[in-house]
Amino acid sequence: MLRKKISNILTNLKEENTLRTLNVCPDNLLNLSSNDYLGLSNDKNLLKIFYNEYPELPLSSSSSRLISGTSEITYDLEKELQFIYKKPALLFNSGFDCNTCVIETFFNENTLIISDKLNHASIHDGIIHSKSNFLRYKHLDLDHLKILLEKNRNKYEDILVISETIYSMDGDCVNIDKLISLKKEFNFYLMIDEAHSYGVHGYGMIYEGSYINYVDFLTIPLGKGGGSLGSYLICDQLFKDYIINRGRKFIYTTSLPPINVAWNLFILKQIPHFHYRIEKLNSLTKLTHDLIKKYNLKTISNTHIISIIIGDNNKLNKIISYLKTRGFFVYGVKEPTVPKGTSRIRLGLNPTLTEQNIIMFFKELNYAINTLF
Ligand SMILES: Cc1ncc(COP(=O)(O)O)c(C=O)c1O
């Protein structure tokens, strides 16, 4: 019965053009959809310096953080984070675990969580696991958030509001100032996810704007601009101690291998020297937005993550296939992830790309849009 049900679901997905499959990004294609926003993960110079500095670190920690999985290097990393952010820090194995763990460990049936409608799946899962009362505000619409706060502030002792900084699908961005003003007015706990702003904004937008003391749970997943994996949680000592004692996704899992922890520490120390990467990324971002205007394309992004609206899934698939034949790999965001008729190409820029790469890509994209249909 189970097999039959699952098989029917997959067949339906295929018929609707929404079946997900795993594909290797071929080496001969230029990846314009990478999340490695600073081009760190495979930078030969950085890797050489890193392996010279840390030549023989183990590739497994073989244990959870609470047994023998907290190595000297983990301790050094958390100390360095505390020095930078002026608050305690805790390293998690992934952004998914970090987000889910924070929410499910601290919040429960007695609390209300109000979350941006487009927050990441890890945030949504954490809310479900926590069994909290749950409301969503329209994406980035802080006026709507305010209305929900006005209606509910007196009904709950503890309210958690959750937002990301830059959103991964469309590269649009929360108004942090306004969010903090609401926190001051309504006195809620605030959780912010910096997955798509860490690195691109140095230590992140919260650090950059001196908002650290207003954010109760700052999560910094490292798989994007961090060029690595794992996630930092920056929070008070009280919360940190509680996670170490009660956070199931922190306690009951083998911790990151020392080699990855060392790479995170290495990158953290390098961040102040990444100005040239950030400047190049900013100039490629500007060029891309200029070309979008020139070719009359549609986006709502104002950052390095740029979604270009194409149309239905069929049209998007055809354009992506054509771009492959011209040497470009781009990721398509399809219905039903996005509303009908708004399937899009999602670009993730990085400083290893050249201006010429971007110019050629838009020529080919423009050609495909105007001649394939
Ligand atoms: C906003 C956001 N938060 C969290 C995650 C999960 O992080 P990780 O990949 O480290 O599990 C992702 C994507 O992977 C993300 O886009």
Coordinates of C-alpha atoms and ligand atoms in Angstrom, one line a residue:
M1 CA 0.0 0.0 0.0
L2 CA 2.7 2.4 1.0
R3 CA 4.8 1.7 -2.1
K4 CA 1.8 2.2 -4.3
K5 CA 0.8 5.5 -2.7
I6 CA 4.4 6.9 -2.9
S7 CA 4.7 5.7 -6.5
N8 CA 1.4 7.6 -7.4
I9 CA 2.7 10.8 -5.8
L10 CA 5.9 10.7 -7.7
T11 CA 4.1 9.9 -11.0
N12 CA 1.9 13.0 -10.4
L13 CA 4.9 15.2 -9.6
K14 CA 6.4 14.1 -12.9
E15 CA 3.2 14.8 -14.8
E16 CA 3.0 18.3 -13.2
N17 CA 6.6 19.0 -14.2
T18 CA 7.5 19.4 -10.5
L19 CA 9.5 16.2 -9.8
R20 CA 12.8 16.9 -8.1
T21 CA 15.9 14.9 -9.2
L22 CA 19.5 15.0 -8.2
N23 CA 21.9 16.4 -10.9
V24 CA 25.6 16.9 -10.8
C25 CA 26.6 20.4 -11.8
P26 CA 29.1 19.6 -14.7
D27 CA 32.6 21.0 -14.4
N28 CA 32.4 22.5 -17.9
L29 CA 29.4 24.7 -17.0
L30 CA 29.7 28.1 -15.3
N31 CA 27.7 28.0 -12.2
L32 CA 25.7 31.2 -11.8
S33 CA 23.5 29.9 -9.0
S34 CA 26.1 29.1 -6.4
N35 CA 25.5 30.0 -2.7
D36 CA 29.3 30.4 -2.2
Y37 CA 28.8 34.1 -2.3
L38 CA 32.4 35.0 -1.5
G39 CA 33.9 32.2 -3.6
L40 CA 35.7 30.7 -0.6
S41 CA 34.9 27.0 -0.6
N42 CA 37.3 26.1 -3.4
D43 CA 39.8 29.0 -3.4
K44 CA 43.1 27.4 -4.0
N45 CA 45.2 30.1 -2.3
L46 CA 43.1 30.0 0.8
L47 CA 43.1 26.2 0.9
K48 CA 46.9 26.2 0.6
I49 CA 47.3 28.6 3.5
F50 CA 44.7 26.7 5.6
Y51 CA 46.3 23.2 5.1
N52 CA 49.7 24.7 5.9
E53 CA 48.3 26.0 9.2
Y54 CA 46.3 22.9 10.0
P55 CA 48.0 20.0 8.3
E56 CA 46.8 17.0 10.2
L57 CA 43.4 17.5 11.7
P58 CA 41.0 14.5 12.0
L59 CA 38.2 14.1 9.5
S60 CA 35.7 12.9 12.2
S61 CA 35.1 14.0 15.7
S62 CA 33.7 10.5 16.4
S63 CA 31.6 11.8 19.2
S64 CA 28.9 14.3 20.3
R65 CA 29.9 17.7 21.7
L66 CA 29.1 16.6 25.3
I67 CA 31.3 13.5 25.2
S68 CA 34.6 14.0 23.4
G69 CA 33.4 16.0 20.4
T70 CA 34.4 19.4 21.7
S71 CA 38.0 19.7 20.5
E72 CA 40.4 22.5 21.4
I73 CA 39.7 24.1 18.1
T74 CA 36.0 24.2 18.8
Y75 CA 36.7 25.9 22.0
D76 CA 39.0 28.4 20.2
L77 CA 36.3 29.1 17.6
E78 CA 33.6 29.8 20.2
K79 CA 36.0 32.0 22.1
E80 CA 36.8 34.0 19.0
L81 CA 33.1 34.3 18.2
Q82 CA 32.4 35.6 21.7
F83 CA 35.3 38.1 21.3
I84 CA 33.8 39.4 18.0
Y85 CA 30.0 39.4 18.8
K86 CA 30.5 40.2 22.5
K87 CA 28.0 37.4 23.4
P88 CA 28.4 33.7 24.0
A89 CA 28.4 31.4 20.9
L90 CA 27.7 27.8 20.2
L91 CA 28.6 25.8 17.2
F92 CA 26.0 23.5 15.6
N93 CA 26.5 20.9 12.8
S94 CA 24.1 22.7 10.4
G95 CA 21.8 25.7 10.0
F96 CA 18.9 23.3 9.9
D97 CA 19.7 21.8 13.3
C98 CA 20.5 25.2 14.8
N99 CA 17.2 26.8 13.8
T100 CA 15.1 23.9 14.7
C101 CA 16.8 23.3 18.0
V102 CA 16.5 26.9 19.2
I103 CA 12.8 27.0 18.5
E104 CA 11.8 23.6 19.8
T105 CA 14.0 23.9 23.0
F106 CA 12.8 27.3 24.2
F107 CA 9.2 27.6 23.0
N108 CA 6.1 25.5 23.7
E109 CA 2.3 25.4 24.0
N110 CA 2.3 28.5 26.2
T111 CA 4.2 30.7 23.7
L112 CA 3.2 32.4 20.5
I113 CA 5.6 32.4 17.5
I114 CA 5.1 34.9 14.7
S115 CA 7.1 34.1 11.6
D116 CA 7.7 35.6 8.2
K117 CA 5.6 33.5 5.7
L118 CA 8.7 32.7 3.6
N119 CA 11.0 31.7 6.4
H120 CA 13.2 28.6 5.8
A121 CA 11.9 25.1 6.2
S122 CA 14.1 24.6 9.3
I123 CA 12.3 27.4 11.1
H124 CA 8.9 26.0 10.1
D125 CA 9.9 22.5 11.4
G126 CA 11.2 24.0 14.7
I127 CA 7.8 25.7 15.2
I128 CA 5.9 22.5 14.5
H129 CA 8.1 20.5 16.8
S130 CA 7.7 23.2 19.6
K131 CA 3.9 22.9 19.5
S132 CA 3.8 26.6 20.0
N133 CA 0.8 28.7 18.9
F134 CA 1.8 30.0 15.5
L135 CA 1.0 32.9 13.2
R136 CA 2.6 34.0 10.0
Y137 CA 2.9 37.6 8.7
K138 CA 3.0 38.4 5.0
H139 CA 6.5 38.2 3.6
L140 CA 8.6 41.2 4.9
D141 CA 5.4 43.0 5.8
L142 CA 6.2 44.5 9.2
D143 CA 2.9 46.4 9.3
H144 CA 1.1 43.1 9.2
L145 CA 3.5 41.9 11.9
K146 CA 2.5 44.9 14.0
I147 CA -1.2 44.2 13.6
L148 CA -0.6 40.6 14.8
L149 CA 1.4 41.9 17.8
E150 CA -1.3 44.4 18.7
K151 CA -3.9 41.6 18.7
N152 CA -1.9 39.1 20.6
R153 CA 0.6 40.8 22.9
N154 CA -1.6 40.6 25.9
K155 CA -2.7 37.0 25.4
Y156 CA 0.8 35.5 25.8
E157 CA 3.7 36.1 28.2
D158 CA 6.3 35.1 25.7
I159 CA 6.2 35.8 22.0
L160 CA 9.0 34.9 19.5
V161 CA 9.3 36.8 16.2
I162 CA 11.4 35.2 13.5
S163 CA 12.9 36.7 10.4
E164 CA 15.8 36.1 8.0
T165 CA 17.9 39.0 6.9
I166 CA 18.2 38.4 3.1
Y167 CA 15.8 35.8 1.7
S168 CA 17.2 33.1 -0.5
M169 CA 14.6 32.8 -3.2
D170 CA 14.3 36.5 -4.3
G171 CA 17.2 38.2 -2.6
D172 CA 14.8 40.6 -0.8
C173 CA 15.7 42.0 2.6
V174 CA 14.0 42.7 5.9
N175 CA 14.0 46.2 7.4
I176 CA 16.0 45.5 10.5
D177 CA 15.6 48.9 12.0
K178 CA 11.8 48.6 11.9
L179 CA 11.9 45.1 13.3
I180 CA 14.0 46.3 16.3
S181 CA 11.6 49.3 16.8
L182 CA 8.7 46.8 17.0
K183 CA 10.7 44.7 19.5
K184 CA 11.1 47.8 21.7
E185 CA 7.4 48.6 21.5
F186 CA 6.1 45.0 22.0
N187 CA 8.9 43.4 24.0
F188 CA 9.1 40.0 22.2
Y189 CA 12.0 37.6 21.7
L190 CA 13.7 38.0 18.4
M191 CA 15.4 35.3 16.3
I192 CA 17.3 36.2 13.1
D193 CA 18.8 33.9 10.5
E194 CA 21.8 35.3 8.7
A195 CA 22.4 32.4 6.3
H196 CA 22.4 34.6 3.2
S197 CA 24.1 37.7 4.7
Y198 CA 27.1 36.3 6.6
G199 CA 30.3 37.0 4.7
V200 CA 28.6 39.2 2.1
H201 CA 28.1 41.7 5.0
G202 CA 31.2 40.7 6.9
Y203 CA 30.2 39.3 10.2
G204 CA 26.6 39.8 9.2
M205 CA 24.0 42.5 9.0
I206 CA 23.1 42.4 12.7
Y207 CA 26.8 42.9 13.6
E208 CA 27.2 45.5 11.0
G209 CA 24.2 47.5 12.2
S210 CA 25.2 47.1 15.9
Y211 CA 21.9 45.3 16.6
I212 CA 23.5 42.3 18.5
N213 CA 22.0 43.3 21.8
Y214 CA 18.4 43.3 20.4
V215 CA 18.6 39.8 18.9
D216 CA 18.0 37.0 21.4
F217 CA 18.9 34.2 19.0
L218 CA 21.2 35.0 16.1
T219 CA 21.7 32.0 13.8
I220 CA 24.5 32.0 11.3
P221 CA 24.5 29.0 9.0
L222 CA 27.8 28.7 7.2
G223 CA 27.0 26.8 4.0
K224 CA 26.6 29.9 1.9
G225 CA 28.8 33.0 2.2
G226 CA 30.7 31.2 5.0
G227 CA 32.1 28.8 2.4
S228 CA 31.8 25.9 4.9
L229 CA 29.2 24.0 6.9
G230 CA 27.8 24.2 10.4
S231 CA 26.1 27.1 12.1
Y232 CA 26.8 29.6 14.9
L233 CA 24.3 30.5 17.5
I234 CA 24.9 33.8 19.2
C235 CA 22.9 34.2 22.4
D236 CA 23.0 34.9 26.2
Q237 CA 24.9 32.5 28.5
L238 CA 21.6 31.4 30.1
F239 CA 20.3 30.3 26.7
K240 CA 23.6 28.7 25.8
D241 CA 23.7 26.7 29.0
Y242 CA 20.1 25.5 28.5
I243 CA 20.8 24.3 24.9
I244 CA 23.8 22.3 26.2
N245 CA 21.5 20.6 28.7
R246 CA 18.2 20.3 26.8
G247 CA 18.8 20.9 23.0
R248 CA 18.3 17.5 21.5
K249 CA 19.8 18.4 18.1
F250 CA 22.9 19.8 19.9
I251 CA 23.3 16.9 22.4
Y252 CA 22.5 13.7 20.5
T253 CA 24.6 14.0 17.3
T254 CA 28.2 13.5 16.3
S255 CA 29.8 17.0 16.2
L256 CA 31.6 18.5 13.2
P257 CA 35.0 17.1 12.4
P258 CA 37.9 19.2 13.7
I259 CA 39.0 20.0 10.1
N260 CA 35.7 21.7 9.4
V261 CA 35.8 23.5 12.7
A262 CA 39.3 24.8 11.9
W263 CA 38.2 26.0 8.5
N264 CA 35.3 27.9 10.1
L265 CA 37.8 29.5 12.5
F266 CA 40.2 30.3 9.7
I267 CA 37.4 32.0 7.6
L268 CA 36.2 33.9 10.6
K269 CA 39.6 35.4 11.1
Q270 CA 39.9 36.1 7.4
I271 CA 36.6 38.0 7.1
P272 CA 38.1 41.5 7.8
H273 CA 40.5 40.8 4.8
F274 CA 37.7 40.0 2.4
H275 CA 36.9 43.6 1.3
Y276 CA 38.1 43.0 -2.2
R277 CA 35.8 40.0 -2.6
I278 CA 32.8 42.0 -1.2
E279 CA 33.6 45.0 -3.5
K280 CA 33.8 42.7 -6.5
L281 CA 30.5 41.0 -5.6
N282 CA 28.9 44.4 -5.2
S283 CA 30.1 45.6 -8.6
L284 CA 28.8 42.4 -10.3
T285 CA 25.5 42.8 -8.5
K286 CA 25.2 46.3 -9.8
L287 CA 26.1 45.2 -13.3
T288 CA 23.5 42.4 -13.1
H289 CA 20.7 44.8 -12.0
D290 CA 21.7 47.2 -14.8
L291 CA 21.4 44.4 -17.4
I292 CA 18.0 43.3 -16.0
K293 CA 16.8 46.8 -16.6
K294 CA 18.4 47.0 -20.0
Y295 CA 16.7 43.8 -21.1
N296 CA 13.4 44.6 -19.5
L297 CA 13.4 41.7 -17.2
K298 CA 11.6 41.4 -13.9
T299 CA 13.1 40.9 -10.4
I300 CA 12.2 42.1 -6.9
S301 CA 15.8 41.6 -5.6
N302 CA 18.1 44.4 -4.5
T303 CA 21.0 42.1 -3.5
H304 CA 23.5 39.5 -4.8
I305 CA 20.7 36.9 -4.9
I306 CA 18.7 37.7 -8.0
S307 CA 15.6 35.9 -9.2
I308 CA 14.5 36.6 -12.7
I309 CA 10.8 35.9 -13.4
I310 CA 10.4 33.8 -16.6
G311 CA 6.8 32.3 -16.7
D312 CA 5.6 28.7 -16.4
N313 CA 7.7 25.6 -15.6
N314 CA 7.8 24.5 -19.2
K315 CA 9.2 27.8 -20.4
L316 CA 11.7 27.9 -17.6
N317 CA 12.9 24.3 -18.3
K318 CA 13.4 25.2 -22.0
I319 CA 15.4 28.3 -21.2
I320 CA 17.6 26.5 -18.6
S321 CA 18.3 23.7 -21.1
Y322 CA 19.3 26.2 -23.8
L323 CA 21.6 28.1 -21.3
K324 CA 23.3 24.8 -20.6
T325 CA 24.1 24.3 -24.3
R326 CA 25.7 27.8 -24.1
G327 CA 27.9 26.9 -21.0
F328 CA 25.7 28.3 -18.2
F329 CA 24.3 26.4 -15.2
V330 CA 21.4 28.2 -13.5
Y331 CA 19.0 27.0 -10.9
G332 CA 15.2 27.2 -11.6
V333 CA 12.7 27.9 -8.9
K334 CA 9.5 26.3 -10.1
E335 CA 5.8 26.2 -9.4
P336 CA 4.4 25.2 -6.8
T337 CA 7.3 26.6 -4.8
V338 CA 6.4 30.0 -6.4
P339 CA 3.0 31.1 -7.6
K340 CA 1.7 29.9 -11.0
G341 CA 3.3 31.7 -13.9
T342 CA 6.2 33.2 -11.9
S343 CA 8.8 30.4 -12.2
R344 CA 12.2 32.0 -12.1
I345 CA 15.9 31.7 -12.6
R346 CA 17.7 32.2 -9.4
L347 CA 21.2 33.7 -9.7
G348 CA 23.6 33.6 -6.8
L349 CA 26.6 35.8 -7.7
N350 CA 30.1 35.5 -6.4
P351 CA 33.4 37.3 -7.0
T352 CA 35.0 34.5 -9.0
L353 CA 32.7 35.5 -11.9
T354 CA 33.8 38.1 -14.4
E355 CA 31.8 41.0 -15.9
Q356 CA 32.2 39.3 -19.2
N357 CA 30.5 36.1 -17.8
I358 CA 27.5 38.2 -16.7
I359 CA 27.3 40.2 -19.9
M360 CA 27.4 36.9 -22.0
F361 CA 24.8 35.2 -19.8
F362 CA 22.3 38.0 -20.3
K363 CA 22.8 38.1 -24.1
E364 CA 22.1 34.4 -24.2
L365 CA 19.1 34.7 -21.8
N366 CA 17.7 37.5 -23.8
Y367 CA 18.1 35.5 -27.0
A368 CA 16.4 32.5 -25.4
I369 CA 13.4 34.5 -24.2
N370 CA 12.9 36.2 -27.5
T371 CA 13.5 33.4 -29.9
L372 CA 12.6 30.1 -28.3
F373 CA 8.9 30.8 -28.0
Ligands
LIG1 C1 17.8 30.8 5.5 C2 18.3 29.4 5.7 N1 18.5 29.0 7.0 C3 19.0 27.8 7.2 C4 19.4 26.9 6.2 C5 19.9 25.6 6.6 O1 21.3 25.6 6.7 P1 22.2 24.3 6.5 O2 22.3 24.1 5.1 O3 23.5 24.7 7.2 O4 21.5 23.2 7.2 C6 19.3 27.4 4.9 C7 19.7 26.6 3.7 O5 20.4 25.7 3.7 C8 18.8 28.7 4.6 O6 18.6 29.1 3.4

